[in-house]
Coordinates of C-alpha atoms in Angstrom, one line a residue:
M875 CA -27.5 -28.2 47.1
K876 CA -24.8 -27.9 49.7
L877 CA -21.2 -28.1 48.3
N878 CA -18.5 -30.0 50.1
L879 CA -15.1 -28.6 50.7
K880 CA -13.5 -30.1 47.7
E881 CA -16.1 -28.6 45.3
K882 CA -15.8 -25.2 47.0
L883 CA -12.0 -25.3 46.5
Q884 CA -12.4 -26.3 42.8
I885 CA -14.8 -23.4 42.2
Y886 CA -12.4 -21.0 43.9
F887 CA -9.3 -22.1 41.9
T888 CA -11.3 -22.0 38.7
L889 CA -12.4 -18.4 39.4
T890 CA -8.9 -17.5 40.3
Q891 CA -7.5 -18.9 37.1
M892 CA -10.2 -17.1 35.1
K893 CA -9.3 -13.8 36.7
R894 CA -5.6 -14.4 36.1
L895 CA -6.3 -15.3 32.5
S896 CA -8.4 -12.2 32.0
R897 CA -5.6 -10.0 33.5
Y898 CA -3.0 -11.6 31.1
M899 CA -5.3 -11.0 28.2
A900 CA -5.8 -7.4 29.1
L901 CA -2.1 -6.9 29.4
F902 CA -1.5 -8.6 26.1
M903 CA -4.1 -6.5 24.3
A904 CA -2.6 -3.3 25.8
F905 CA 0.9 -4.3 24.7
F906 CA -0.3 -5.2 21.2
A907 CA -2.2 -1.8 20.8
I908 CA 1.0 0.0 21.9
L909 CA 3.1 -2.0 19.5
L910 CA 0.7 -1.1 16.6
V911 CA 0.9 2.6 17.4
I912 CA 4.7 2.5 17.7
V913 CA 5.2 0.7 14.4
D914 CA 2.7 3.0 12.7
Q915 CA 4.3 6.2 13.9
T916 CA 7.9 5.0 13.4
I917 CA 7.2 4.1 9.7
G918 CA 5.6 7.5 9.1
Y919 CA 8.4 9.4 10.7
Y920 CA 11.1 7.4 8.9
V921 CA 9.9 8.2 5.4
R922 CA 8.5 11.7 6.0
N923 CA 11.1 13.5 3.9
D924 CA 10.4 11.5 0.8
I925 CA 6.6 12.3 0.6
Y926 CA 5.4 15.2 -1.6
Y927 CA 2.1 17.0 -1.8
D928 CA 2.8 19.9 -4.1
I929 CA 3.1 18.9 -7.7
E930 CA 5.4 21.9 -8.4
K931 CA 7.9 20.7 -5.8
V932 CA 8.0 17.0 -6.5
P933 CA 11.3 16.1 -8.4
N934 CA 11.1 14.6 -11.9
R935 CA 11.5 10.9 -12.0
P936 CA 11.6 8.6 -15.0
Y937 CA 9.0 6.1 -13.6
G938 CA 5.7 6.5 -11.7
L939 CA 4.5 3.4 -9.9
V940 CA 0.7 3.4 -9.4
L941 CA -0.3 1.0 -6.7
G942 CA -3.5 -0.8 -7.6
T943 CA -6.8 -1.3 -5.8
S944 CA -10.3 -2.3 -7.0
K945 CA -12.3 0.2 -9.0
Y946 CA -15.5 -0.5 -7.1
F947 CA -16.4 -1.2 -3.5
S948 CA -18.3 -4.3 -2.6
D949 CA -21.6 -2.4 -2.8
N950 CA -20.7 -1.5 -6.4
T951 CA -20.0 2.2 -5.7
L952 CA -16.9 3.9 -7.1
N953 CA -13.8 3.5 -5.1
L954 CA -12.4 7.0 -4.7
F955 CA -9.0 5.7 -3.6
Y956 CA -8.8 4.2 -7.0
Y957 CA -10.1 7.3 -8.8
N958 CA -7.8 9.7 -7.0
R959 CA -4.7 7.6 -7.7
L960 CA -5.4 7.6 -11.4
L961 CA -6.1 11.3 -11.3
T962 CA -2.8 11.9 -9.6
A963 CA -1.0 9.7 -12.1
Q964 CA -2.5 11.7 -14.9
R965 CA -1.5 15.0 -13.4
L966 CA 2.1 13.9 -12.9
F967 CA 2.3 12.7 -16.5
E968 CA 0.9 15.8 -17.9
K969 CA 3.2 18.0 -15.8
R970 CA 6.1 15.9 -17.1
K971 CA 7.1 14.8 -13.6
V972 CA 7.3 11.1 -14.8
D973 CA 8.1 9.6 -18.2
Y974 CA 6.4 6.3 -17.8
L975 CA 3.6 4.9 -15.6
L976 CA 3.9 1.3 -14.3
L977 CA 0.5 0.1 -13.1
S978 CA 0.9 -2.6 -10.6
G979 CA -2.0 -4.6 -9.1
D980 CA -3.8 -7.9 -8.6
N981 CA -4.8 -10.1 -11.6
R982 CA -6.3 -13.0 -9.7
T983 CA -9.1 -13.9 -12.1
L984 CA -10.2 -13.2 -15.7
Q985 CA -12.9 -10.9 -14.3
Y986 CA -10.7 -9.1 -11.8
N987 CA -7.7 -7.4 -13.3
E988 CA -6.5 -4.2 -11.6
P989 CA -3.7 -3.2 -14.0
R990 CA -5.9 -3.6 -17.1
T991 CA -8.7 -1.6 -15.6
M992 CA -6.4 1.2 -14.7
L993 CA -5.0 1.1 -18.2
K994 CA -8.4 1.5 -19.8
D995 CA -9.3 4.4 -17.5
L996 CA -6.0 6.2 -17.9
K997 CA -6.4 6.0 -21.7
K998 CA -9.8 7.6 -21.4
M999 CA -8.1 10.3 -19.3
G1000 CA -5.8 11.1 -22.1
V1001 CA -2.6 9.3 -21.2
P1002 CA -1.1 7.6 -24.3
Q1003 CA -0.8 3.8 -24.0
E1004 CA 2.8 3.8 -25.2
F1005 CA 3.8 5.4 -21.9
I1006 CA 2.0 2.9 -19.8
Y1007 CA 3.3 -0.5 -18.6
L1008 CA 1.5 -3.2 -16.6
D1009 CA 2.6 -5.4 -13.8
F1010 CA 0.0 -8.2 -13.3
A1011 CA 1.8 -9.7 -10.3
G1012 CA 1.4 -6.8 -7.8
F1013 CA -0.5 -8.9 -5.4
R1014 CA 0.8 -7.0 -2.4
T1015 CA 2.6 -3.7 -1.8
L1016 CA 5.8 -5.6 -1.3
D1017 CA 5.4 -7.4 -4.6
S1018 CA 4.7 -4.1 -6.5
V1019 CA 7.7 -2.2 -5.0
V1020 CA 10.3 -4.9 -5.3
R1021 CA 9.2 -6.0 -8.8
A1022 CA 9.3 -2.5 -10.0
D1023 CA 13.0 -2.4 -9.1
Q1024 CA 14.1 -5.9 -9.9
V1025 CA 11.8 -7.0 -12.7
F1026 CA 11.1 -3.7 -14.5
Q1027 CA 14.3 -2.1 -13.4
A1028 CA 12.6 1.2 -12.7
H1029 CA 15.4 2.4 -10.5
S1030 CA 14.2 5.9 -9.9
L1031 CA 10.5 5.8 -8.8
T1032 CA 7.7 8.1 -7.8
I1033 CA 5.1 6.0 -6.0
I1034 CA 1.5 7.1 -6.4
S1035 CA -1.0 6.4 -3.7
Q1036 CA -2.7 7.8 -0.6
K1037 CA -0.4 8.9 2.2
F1038 CA -1.0 6.0 4.5
H1039 CA -0.1 3.6 1.6
C1040 CA 2.8 5.7 0.4
E1041 CA 4.4 5.5 3.8
R1042 CA 4.3 1.7 3.9
A1043 CA 5.5 1.4 0.3
L1044 CA 8.4 3.8 0.9
F1045 CA 9.4 1.9 4.0
I1046 CA 9.6 -1.3 2.0
A1047 CA 11.6 0.5 -0.7
K1048 CA 14.1 1.9 1.8
F1049 CA 14.6 -1.6 3.3
H1050 CA 15.5 -2.9 -0.2
D1051 CA 17.6 0.2 -1.0
I1052 CA 15.3 1.3 -3.8
D1053 CA 15.5 4.9 -4.9
A1054 CA 11.9 6.0 -4.4
I1055 CA 9.8 9.0 -3.4
C1056 CA 6.0 9.3 -3.2
F1057 CA 3.5 11.8 -4.5
V1058 CA 0.3 11.7 -2.4
A1059 CA -3.1 11.2 -3.9
D1060 CA -6.1 12.7 -2.1
Y1061 CA -7.6 10.7 0.7
P1062 CA -11.4 10.6 0.4
Q1063 CA -13.4 12.0 3.3
G1064 CA -14.5 9.3 5.8
Y1065 CA -13.3 5.7 5.4
T1066 CA -11.7 5.6 8.8
K1067 CA -11.7 1.8 8.6
V1068 CA -9.2 1.9 5.9
R1069 CA -6.8 3.8 8.1
V1070 CA -7.4 1.5 11.0
R1071 CA -6.6 -1.5 8.8
E1072 CA -3.3 0.2 8.0
F1073 CA -2.1 -0.3 11.5
F1074 CA -2.2 -4.1 11.0
A1075 CA -0.9 -3.9 7.4
R1076 CA 2.2 -2.0 8.7
L1077 CA 2.9 -4.6 11.4
Q1078 CA 2.6 -7.3 8.7
A1079 CA 4.9 -5.4 6.4
V1080 CA 7.6 -5.2 9.1
W1081 CA 7.2 -8.9 9.8
D1082 CA 7.5 -9.8 6.1
L1083 CA 10.7 -7.7 5.9
L1084 CA 12.2 -9.3 9.0
M1085 CA 11.4 -12.7 7.6
E1086 CA 13.0 -11.7 4.2
R1087 CA 9.9 -12.6 2.3
E1088 CA 10.2 -12.1 -1.5
P1089 CA 7.4 -11.3 -4.0
H1090 CA 5.3 -14.3 -5.2
F1091 CA 6.8 -14.0 -8.7
L1092 CA 10.0 -12.4 -9.9
G1093 CA 11.0 -14.1 -13.2
V1094 CA 13.0 -12.7 -16.1
P1095 CA 13.7 -9.0 -16.1
E1096 CA 11.5 -6.8 -18.3
P1097 CA 13.3 -3.4 -18.3
L1098 CA 11.2 -0.4 -18.9
P1099 CA 12.3 2.0 -21.7
P1100 CA 14.9 4.7 -20.8
P1101 CA 13.7 8.2 -19.9
V1102 CA 12.2 10.3 -22.6
T1103 CA 10.9 13.7 -23.2
I1104 CA 7.1 13.4 -22.7
P1105 CA 4.9 15.2 -25.3
D1106 CA 2.6 17.9 -24.0
V1107 CA -0.6 15.9 -23.6
T1108 CA -2.7 19.0 -22.8
D1109 CA -1.7 20.7 -26.0
A1110 CA -2.2 17.6 -28.1
N1111 CA -5.7 17.1 -26.8
S1112 CA -6.6 20.7 -27.4
G1113 CA -5.4 20.6 -31.0
T1114 CA -2.7 23.2 -30.6

C-alpha cells in the first residue's frame, strides 16, 4: 500500500524520536554506571584506615557488632557469609579483642529471627551467653549501626562482617560520628552477585544519609554493660 506524504512524515518523526530516546537512555545508563562506581570507590577509600584483617593488630574494643544475615540461602544450603561472621566473632571474643557481642539482625516473623539464630550458634561455638546481647530491630545496616550507638550505647565498636559490608557500615558510622572500626570476616569464593548488589546498596545508603533517614525503631536506651575482663574461653573449654 502506497503511503501518502503525511503518513511518511509521521513515520519519519516517530523513528527520529525513538532514536533520540534510545540515545538519551544510553547516556543515562552510562551516567548511572559511572555514578555507581564513583560512590563505591569513594566509600571504600574513605574508610580504608579503619578496616583490619590481622587479629593481632586490631585494637581492643568493648563491643563487637555482628551484622546479621540469613543462615541459609534460598536453596537451603548454608550461607557462608553468615558462618564466617560468627567464626570471626568467636575469634575476636576468644582473643579478648571485644568484651561483648551485640548481634543485630532482622526479626520479621516468628520463624525468621537472625539474632536468635546467631545466639544459638555462638553458644554452640563456646561463647558464653552472658556476653551476648541481641538487637531484634536491625532491619538494615543503618538501623544496626545507629541503634548500637543510640539504643545500646556501645560507643566504641568493632563491626564484624565481610569487607564490602564493613565499608558501608563504617561509612554510616562516620556520618553519625560513631567511634567504630571493622574486622573483616572471610568472603566466600564466588558469589559475585553479592558484590554487584553492593553497588546499589551503597548508593541507597548515601541517599538515606542525605535524606537524614532514621532507624525504623529507636525507643528507650538499653545500655550494654561496661567493659570487663573476658575469661579465657579456650582454657575453660579444655578444662585447664
